[in-house]
Structures are given as structure tokens and as C-alpha cells.
Coordinates of C-alpha atoms in Angstrom, one line a residue:
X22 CA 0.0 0.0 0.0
X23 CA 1.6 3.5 -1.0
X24 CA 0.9 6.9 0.0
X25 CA 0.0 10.2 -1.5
X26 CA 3.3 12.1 -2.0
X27 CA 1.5 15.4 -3.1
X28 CA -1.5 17.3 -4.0
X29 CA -0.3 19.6 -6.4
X30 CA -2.5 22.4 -8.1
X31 CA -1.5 22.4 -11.7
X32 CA -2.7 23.9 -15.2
X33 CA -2.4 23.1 -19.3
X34 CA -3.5 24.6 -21.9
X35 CA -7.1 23.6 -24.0
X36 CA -7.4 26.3 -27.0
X37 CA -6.6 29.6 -25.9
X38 CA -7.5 29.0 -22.6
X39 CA -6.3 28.0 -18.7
X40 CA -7.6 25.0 -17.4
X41 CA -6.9 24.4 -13.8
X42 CA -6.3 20.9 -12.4
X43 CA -5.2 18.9 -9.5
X44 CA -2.5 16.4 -9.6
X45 CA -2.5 13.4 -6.6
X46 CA 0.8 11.8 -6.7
X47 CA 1.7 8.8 -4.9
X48 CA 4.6 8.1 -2.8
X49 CA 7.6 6.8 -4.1
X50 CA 9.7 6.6 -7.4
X51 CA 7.8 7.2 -10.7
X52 CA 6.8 7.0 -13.3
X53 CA 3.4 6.5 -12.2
X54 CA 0.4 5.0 -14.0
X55 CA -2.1 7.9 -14.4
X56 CA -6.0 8.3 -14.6
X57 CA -7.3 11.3 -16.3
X58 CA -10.9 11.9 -14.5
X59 CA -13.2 14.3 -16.4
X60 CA -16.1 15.7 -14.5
X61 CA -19.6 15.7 -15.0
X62 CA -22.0 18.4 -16.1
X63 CA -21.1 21.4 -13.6
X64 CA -18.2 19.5 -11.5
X65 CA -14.8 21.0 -10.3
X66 CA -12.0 19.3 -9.4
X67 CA -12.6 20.1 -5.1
X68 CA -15.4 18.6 -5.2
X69 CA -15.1 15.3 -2.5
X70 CA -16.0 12.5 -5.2
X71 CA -13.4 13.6 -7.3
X72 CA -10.1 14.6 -4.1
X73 CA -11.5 11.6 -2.6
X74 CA -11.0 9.0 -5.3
X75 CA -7.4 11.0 -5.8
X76 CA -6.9 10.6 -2.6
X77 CA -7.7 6.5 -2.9
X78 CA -6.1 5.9 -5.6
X79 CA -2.5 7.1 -5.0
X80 CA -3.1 5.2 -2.1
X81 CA -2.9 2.3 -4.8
X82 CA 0.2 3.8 -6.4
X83 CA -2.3 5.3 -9.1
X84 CA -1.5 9.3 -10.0
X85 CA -4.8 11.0 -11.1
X86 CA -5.4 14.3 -12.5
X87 CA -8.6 16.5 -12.3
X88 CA -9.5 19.3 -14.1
X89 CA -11.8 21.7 -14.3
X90 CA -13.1 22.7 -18.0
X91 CA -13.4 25.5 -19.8
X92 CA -15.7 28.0 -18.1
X93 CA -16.3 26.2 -14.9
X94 CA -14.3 26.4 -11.5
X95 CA -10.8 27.9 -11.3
X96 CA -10.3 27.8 -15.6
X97 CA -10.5 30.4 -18.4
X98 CA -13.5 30.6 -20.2
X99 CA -16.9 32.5 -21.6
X100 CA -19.5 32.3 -20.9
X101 CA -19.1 30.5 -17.9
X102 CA -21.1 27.1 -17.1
X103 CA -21.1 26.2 -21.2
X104 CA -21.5 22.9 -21.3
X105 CA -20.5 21.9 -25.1
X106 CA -19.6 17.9 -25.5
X107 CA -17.3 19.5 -28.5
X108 CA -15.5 21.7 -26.1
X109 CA -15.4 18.7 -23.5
X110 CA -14.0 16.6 -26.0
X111 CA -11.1 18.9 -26.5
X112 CA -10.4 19.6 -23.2
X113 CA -10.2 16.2 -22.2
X114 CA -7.6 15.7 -25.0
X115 CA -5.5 18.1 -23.8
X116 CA -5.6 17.0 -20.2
X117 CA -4.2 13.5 -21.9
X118 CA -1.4 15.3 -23.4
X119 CA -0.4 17.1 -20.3
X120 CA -0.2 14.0 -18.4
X121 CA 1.6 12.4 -21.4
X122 CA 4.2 14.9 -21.3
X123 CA 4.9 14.5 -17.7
X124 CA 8.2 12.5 -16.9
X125 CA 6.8 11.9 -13.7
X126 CA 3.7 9.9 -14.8
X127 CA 4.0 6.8 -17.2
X128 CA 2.0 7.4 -20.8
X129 CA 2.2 3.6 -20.8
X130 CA -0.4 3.3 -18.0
X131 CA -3.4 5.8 -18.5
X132 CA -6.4 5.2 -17.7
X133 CA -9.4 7.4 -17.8
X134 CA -12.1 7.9 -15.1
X135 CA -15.9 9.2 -15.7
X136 CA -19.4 9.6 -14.1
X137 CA -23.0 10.0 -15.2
X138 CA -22.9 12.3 -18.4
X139 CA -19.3 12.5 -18.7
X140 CA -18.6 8.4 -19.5
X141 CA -19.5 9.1 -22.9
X142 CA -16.8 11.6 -23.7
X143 CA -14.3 8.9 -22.2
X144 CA -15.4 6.1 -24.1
X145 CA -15.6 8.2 -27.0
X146 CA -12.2 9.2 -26.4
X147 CA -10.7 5.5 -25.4
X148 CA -12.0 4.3 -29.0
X149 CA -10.2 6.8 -30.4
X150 CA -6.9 6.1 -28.9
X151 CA -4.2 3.3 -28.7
X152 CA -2.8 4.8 -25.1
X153 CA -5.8 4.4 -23.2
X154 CA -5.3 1.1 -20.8
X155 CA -8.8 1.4 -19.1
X156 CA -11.8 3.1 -18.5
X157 CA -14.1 3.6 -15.4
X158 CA -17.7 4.7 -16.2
X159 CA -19.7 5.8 -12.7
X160 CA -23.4 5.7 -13.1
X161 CA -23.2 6.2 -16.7
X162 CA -26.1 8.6 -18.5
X163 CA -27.3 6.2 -21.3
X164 CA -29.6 8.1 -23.1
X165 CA -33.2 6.2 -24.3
X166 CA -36.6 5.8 -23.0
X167 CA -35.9 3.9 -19.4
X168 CA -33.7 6.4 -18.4
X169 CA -36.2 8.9 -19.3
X170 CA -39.0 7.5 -17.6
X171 CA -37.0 7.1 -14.4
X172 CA -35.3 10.2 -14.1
X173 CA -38.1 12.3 -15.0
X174 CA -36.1 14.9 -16.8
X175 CA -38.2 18.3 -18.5
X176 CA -36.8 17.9 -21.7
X177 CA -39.1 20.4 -23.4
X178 CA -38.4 22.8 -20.9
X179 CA -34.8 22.5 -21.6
X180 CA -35.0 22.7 -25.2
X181 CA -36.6 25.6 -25.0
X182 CA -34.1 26.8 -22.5
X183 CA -30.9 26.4 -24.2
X184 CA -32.4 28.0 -27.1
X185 CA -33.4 31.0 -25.3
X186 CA -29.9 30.8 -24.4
X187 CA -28.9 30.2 -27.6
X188 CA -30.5 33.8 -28.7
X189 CA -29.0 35.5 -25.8
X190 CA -25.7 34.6 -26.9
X191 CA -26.3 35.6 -30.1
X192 CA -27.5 39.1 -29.2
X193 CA -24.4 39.7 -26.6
X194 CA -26.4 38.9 -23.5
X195 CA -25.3 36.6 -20.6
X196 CA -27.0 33.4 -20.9
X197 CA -29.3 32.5 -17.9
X198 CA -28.7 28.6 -17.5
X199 CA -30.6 25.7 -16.2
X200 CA -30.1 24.0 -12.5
X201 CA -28.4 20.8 -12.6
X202 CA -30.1 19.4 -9.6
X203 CA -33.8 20.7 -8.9
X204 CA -37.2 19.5 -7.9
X205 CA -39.7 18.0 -10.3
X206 CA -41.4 20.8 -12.4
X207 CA -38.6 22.6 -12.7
X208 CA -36.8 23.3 -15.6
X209 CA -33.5 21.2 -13.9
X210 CA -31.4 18.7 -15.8
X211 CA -31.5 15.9 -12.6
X212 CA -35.2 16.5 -10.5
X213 CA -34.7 13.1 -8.8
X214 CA -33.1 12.0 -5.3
X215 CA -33.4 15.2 -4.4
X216 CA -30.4 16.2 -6.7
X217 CA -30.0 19.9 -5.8
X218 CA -28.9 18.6 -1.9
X219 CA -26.8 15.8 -4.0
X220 CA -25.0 18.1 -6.0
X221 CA -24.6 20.5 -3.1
X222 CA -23.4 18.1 -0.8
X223 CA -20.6 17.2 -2.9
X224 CA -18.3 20.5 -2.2
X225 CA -15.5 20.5 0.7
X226 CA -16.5 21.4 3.7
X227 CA -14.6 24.8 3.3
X228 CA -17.1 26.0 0.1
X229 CA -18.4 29.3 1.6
X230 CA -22.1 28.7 0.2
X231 CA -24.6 31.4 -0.4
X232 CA -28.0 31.5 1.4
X233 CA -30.4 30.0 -1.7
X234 CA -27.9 27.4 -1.9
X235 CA -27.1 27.4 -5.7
X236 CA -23.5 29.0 -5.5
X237 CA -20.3 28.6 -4.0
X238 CA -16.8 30.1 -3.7
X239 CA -13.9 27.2 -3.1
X240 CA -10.7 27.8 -1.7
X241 CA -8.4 29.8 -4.0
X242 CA -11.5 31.7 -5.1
X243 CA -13.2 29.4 -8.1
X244 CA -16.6 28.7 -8.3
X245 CA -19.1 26.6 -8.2
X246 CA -22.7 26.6 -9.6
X247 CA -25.6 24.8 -9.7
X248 CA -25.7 26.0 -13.2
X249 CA -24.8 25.0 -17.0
X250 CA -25.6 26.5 -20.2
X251 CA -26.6 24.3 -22.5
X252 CA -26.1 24.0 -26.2
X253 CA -29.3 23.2 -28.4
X254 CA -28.1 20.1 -29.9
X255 CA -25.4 18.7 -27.6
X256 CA -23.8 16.2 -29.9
X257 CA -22.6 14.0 -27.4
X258 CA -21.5 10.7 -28.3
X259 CA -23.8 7.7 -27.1
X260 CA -22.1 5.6 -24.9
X261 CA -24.3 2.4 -26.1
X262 CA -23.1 3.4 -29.8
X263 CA -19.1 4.2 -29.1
X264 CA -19.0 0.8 -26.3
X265 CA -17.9 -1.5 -28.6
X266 CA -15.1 -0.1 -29.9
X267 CA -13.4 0.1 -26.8
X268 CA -10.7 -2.5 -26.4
X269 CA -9.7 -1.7 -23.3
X270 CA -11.6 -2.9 -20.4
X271 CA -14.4 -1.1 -19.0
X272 CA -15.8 -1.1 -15.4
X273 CA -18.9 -0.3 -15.2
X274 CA -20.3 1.0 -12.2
X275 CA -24.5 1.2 -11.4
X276 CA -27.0 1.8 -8.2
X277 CA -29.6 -0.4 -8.2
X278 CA -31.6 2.1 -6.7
X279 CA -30.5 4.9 -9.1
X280 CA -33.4 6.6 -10.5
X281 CA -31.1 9.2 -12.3
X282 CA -28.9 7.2 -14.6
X283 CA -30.6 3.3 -13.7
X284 CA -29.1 -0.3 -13.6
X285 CA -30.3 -1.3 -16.9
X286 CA -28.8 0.7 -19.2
X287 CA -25.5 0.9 -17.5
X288 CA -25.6 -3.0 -17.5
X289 CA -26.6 -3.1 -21.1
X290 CA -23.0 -0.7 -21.5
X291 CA -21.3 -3.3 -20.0
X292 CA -22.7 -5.8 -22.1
X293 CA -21.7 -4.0 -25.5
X294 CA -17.9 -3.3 -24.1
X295 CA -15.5 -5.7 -25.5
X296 CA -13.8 -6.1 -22.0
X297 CA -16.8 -4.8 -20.1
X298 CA -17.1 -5.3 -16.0
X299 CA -20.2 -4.8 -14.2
X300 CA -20.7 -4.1 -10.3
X301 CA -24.0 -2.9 -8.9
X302 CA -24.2 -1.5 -5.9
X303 CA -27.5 -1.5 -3.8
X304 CA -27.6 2.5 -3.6
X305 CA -28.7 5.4 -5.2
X306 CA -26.8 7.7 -7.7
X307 CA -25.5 10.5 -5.1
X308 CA -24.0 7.4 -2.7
X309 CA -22.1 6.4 -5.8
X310 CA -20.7 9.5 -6.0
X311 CA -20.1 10.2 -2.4
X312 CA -17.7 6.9 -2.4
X313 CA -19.7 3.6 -2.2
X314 CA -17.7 2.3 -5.3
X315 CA -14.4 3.7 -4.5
X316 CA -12.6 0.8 -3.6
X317 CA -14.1 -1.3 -6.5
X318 CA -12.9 1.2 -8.6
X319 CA -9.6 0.9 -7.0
X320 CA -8.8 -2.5 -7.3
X321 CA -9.8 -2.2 -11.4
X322 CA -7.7 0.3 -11.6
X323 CA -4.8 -1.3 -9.8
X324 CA -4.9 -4.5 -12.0
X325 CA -4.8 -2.9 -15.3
X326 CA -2.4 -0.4 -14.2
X327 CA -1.0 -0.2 -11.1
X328 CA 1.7 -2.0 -9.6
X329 CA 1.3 -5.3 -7.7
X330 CA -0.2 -4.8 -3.8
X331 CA 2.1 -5.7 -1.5

């Protein structure tokens, strides 16, 4: 068993812009294997589920980097909260090429680590690559008619959101957004589980939180909303679609009582992988994110990657 060396706040470039990241490092003599963990719709790299898994994983002798992208937390970008699955793509890419470039960190043993809407960009991005030794998808979104019926999500009302949004950038204006987590009714991407207390119980225990709840400054001043802009016509990949091209393996992780992204399609992703895992846990989608599959995770990662556990 090793342990973390150093937390190190770092930064690369995506475009023309900063993107701000956090580098765990384990203890002794590199180079390390790396995971690359991209968040999901308005995450920041504080947030526990991501220092947390940092945290376990250099525990395993297992680097991982988090980022945050373009226009969210401590990075460059406008208008802030734009969540584009074109942008995403590219700023995942160059997160891989910073950690490729590091002597410390082994581009022989990268892996890549993501939850809910984000697994698609990293299975999208592990077909396209030869240096990709293994993906974790967390309570992957699969989008399709179950996962529309469980999770309940106003997608007329956020259609007609993002265009609205869509004219206000047009005419120069700041774009007004739509809550991630909200209650049913509202026009909120997740208005299960009580998502908004999910997403908010997520931030470090230092986030300075304002009184409706919705907003938060994190230590070194970034951040965080319970916000995104969305683009009419995302684009993003579907992870059912781009599964089977993955040669790597793929662990799959689902809540059997997830109402937000549920067990069947997530198990139907695992099915489709070439090398696919599954493990279900018997939780919700926030306790999956708060931890309950971090040593699973752990021990995947560890095989494919890591060194041998003493």
C-alpha cells in the first residue's frame, strides 16, 4: 500500500484558454500510472467524489489528474457554465497530453475515469486512442426511454431553455442557465433524489455557500454553480453506440436504486464493451458518487495499471 506524496494544483492549456487541475501523486519513485478523471455536467475538481478518489487511488500507487473545464471552476473561459460535448471533447484531449508529457507519470499506463454524463466523452475518447489502458464509467447517463422515464427529466423545458440561451448569446447577452439538480417541475437537468442537496453536498466542507444554496466560492477563489448553459443540440456521443469499440476494459459501475442514470442501461454498456465489467451496488446515484464504489474502482484500476499490492 503507498501513500500520496503530493497534492499539487497544476494547469495546461485547451485552446486559448487556462484549465486548472489537481495532480494526486503517490509516494515513491515514478513513473506513475495515471487516470485522467473528467467531470460531470457542472463538477470542479474540489469537489469530495473527485479529491476523494485522488486521494484513494495514490493510495494504490495510481497518479490522477482532475480538471476543471473551460468555463467552470478555477479555468479560463466565456461564458461561464457552457457545457459543449465539442468543447469537453477537446479539453479532455489536452488534459491526456499534459499528463503524457509529464516524466513523472508513465503514458504507458493511463487510464481514464468518468461519471454520469461524462462516461460518454471517455469512451468516445478511449476508441479513439491506442494509449488508453482502461476506462471507469460511474453511473453512466445512457440516453433512451428507461432512463427517461426514471429520471423524469423536462426535456421540453430545456429545449426551450438552451435555445433562449442560444439567442442570448447571439445578441451579446449573458445566458441564464438551467439547474443541474432541482425538484420536479422545474426546468432542472436531474429532478430526482433530491439532486440539488446531492449536488450541493458534494463540495469540501470549506465552500463558503450562499444562502439560496445554488452557489459557491472554493478555496483559491473558483466557483461553483448549480448551473450550465446548454447547447441546443449537444452532440454527445452515445455511450451504447461508441461501447464496442473500446478494447480496453471497461468497469462499469450502477446503483440499483438509481433513479437518475438506472441499472439497466449501465448494465446493457457493459454488455456491449469488449472487455466490459459490471458491479451494482444496492444504492442510489448520489452514494455512488459520495464513495460507495471507490474501492471497487480501485482495485480495477490497480490490475490494469498499477503496480502489484504488497
Amino acid at each position: 500500500m503507498s501513500a500520496v506524496a503530493s497534492i499539487a494544483e497544476v494547469e495546461f492549456r485547451s485552446g486559448a484558454a487556462r484549465c486548472a487541475g489537481r495532480l494526486h501523486l503517490p509516494a515513491g519513485e515514478g513513473p506513475h500510472p495515471c487516470v485522467v478523471m473528467l467531470h460531470s455536467t457542472a463538477g470542479v475538481r474540489q469537489m469530495t467524489c473527485y479529491s476523494d478518489r485522488g486521494q484513494a487511488f495514490a493510495e494504490r500507487g495510481i497518479a490522477t489528474l482532475q480538471f476543471d473545464c473551460r468555463g467552470f471552476g478555477g479555468s479560463e473561459g466565456e461564458p461561464r457554465q457552457l457545457y459543449d460535448a465539442r468543447m469537453l471533447a477537446e479539453d479532455l484531449a489536452a488534459a491526456i497530453g499534459y499528463a503524457r508529457d509529464r516524466e513523472d507519470l508513465d503514458s504507458g499506463r493511463l487510464g481514464l475515469w468518468g461519471g454520469s454524463a461524462s462516461c460518454a466523452q471517455v469512451l468516445d475518447s478511449a476508441r479513439r486512442r491506442d494509449d488508453v489502458a482502461a476506462v471507469v464509467c460511474m453511473a453512466p447517463f445512457v440516453p433512451g426511454r428507461e432512463t427517461q422515464r426514471s429520471a423524469g427529466t423536462p426535456l421540453l423545458r430545456l429545449a426551450a431553455a438552451a435555445a433562449g440561451d442560444r439567442m442570448r448569446m447571439l445578441l451579446g447577452r449573458e445566458p441564464r442557465g438551467v439547474a443541474v439538480g432541482g425538484r420536479p417541475g422545474e426546468a432542472a437537468i436531474l429532478v430526482r433524489e433530491d439532486a440539488a442537496a446531492g449536488e450541493r453536498g458534494l463540495l469540501p466542507a470549506d465552500a463558503r455557500l450562499n444562502p439560496p444554496g445554488d452557489r459557491a466560492e472554493l478555496p483559491g477563489g473558483a466557483i461553483w454553480e448549480n448551473r450550465v448553459v446548454l447547447r441546443p443540440r449537444l452532440r454527445t456521443p452515445n455511450p451504447l453506440r461508441v461501447a464496442g469499440d473500446v478494447d480496453c476494459p471497461v468497469l462499469v459501475l450502477a446503483g440499483a436504486e438509481d433513479l437518475l442514470c438506472p441499472p439497466g442501461p449501465a448494465a446493457e454498456l457493459a454488455r456491449r464493451a469488449v472487455a466490459g465489467e459490471l458491479e451494482t451496488f444496492e444504492c442510489g446515484h448520489f452514494d455512488l458518487y459520495a464513495g460507495r464504489s471507490i474501492g471497487v474502482e480501485a482495485d480495477f484500476l490497480a490490475r490494469h495499471l498499477g503496480r502489484p499490492t504488497v
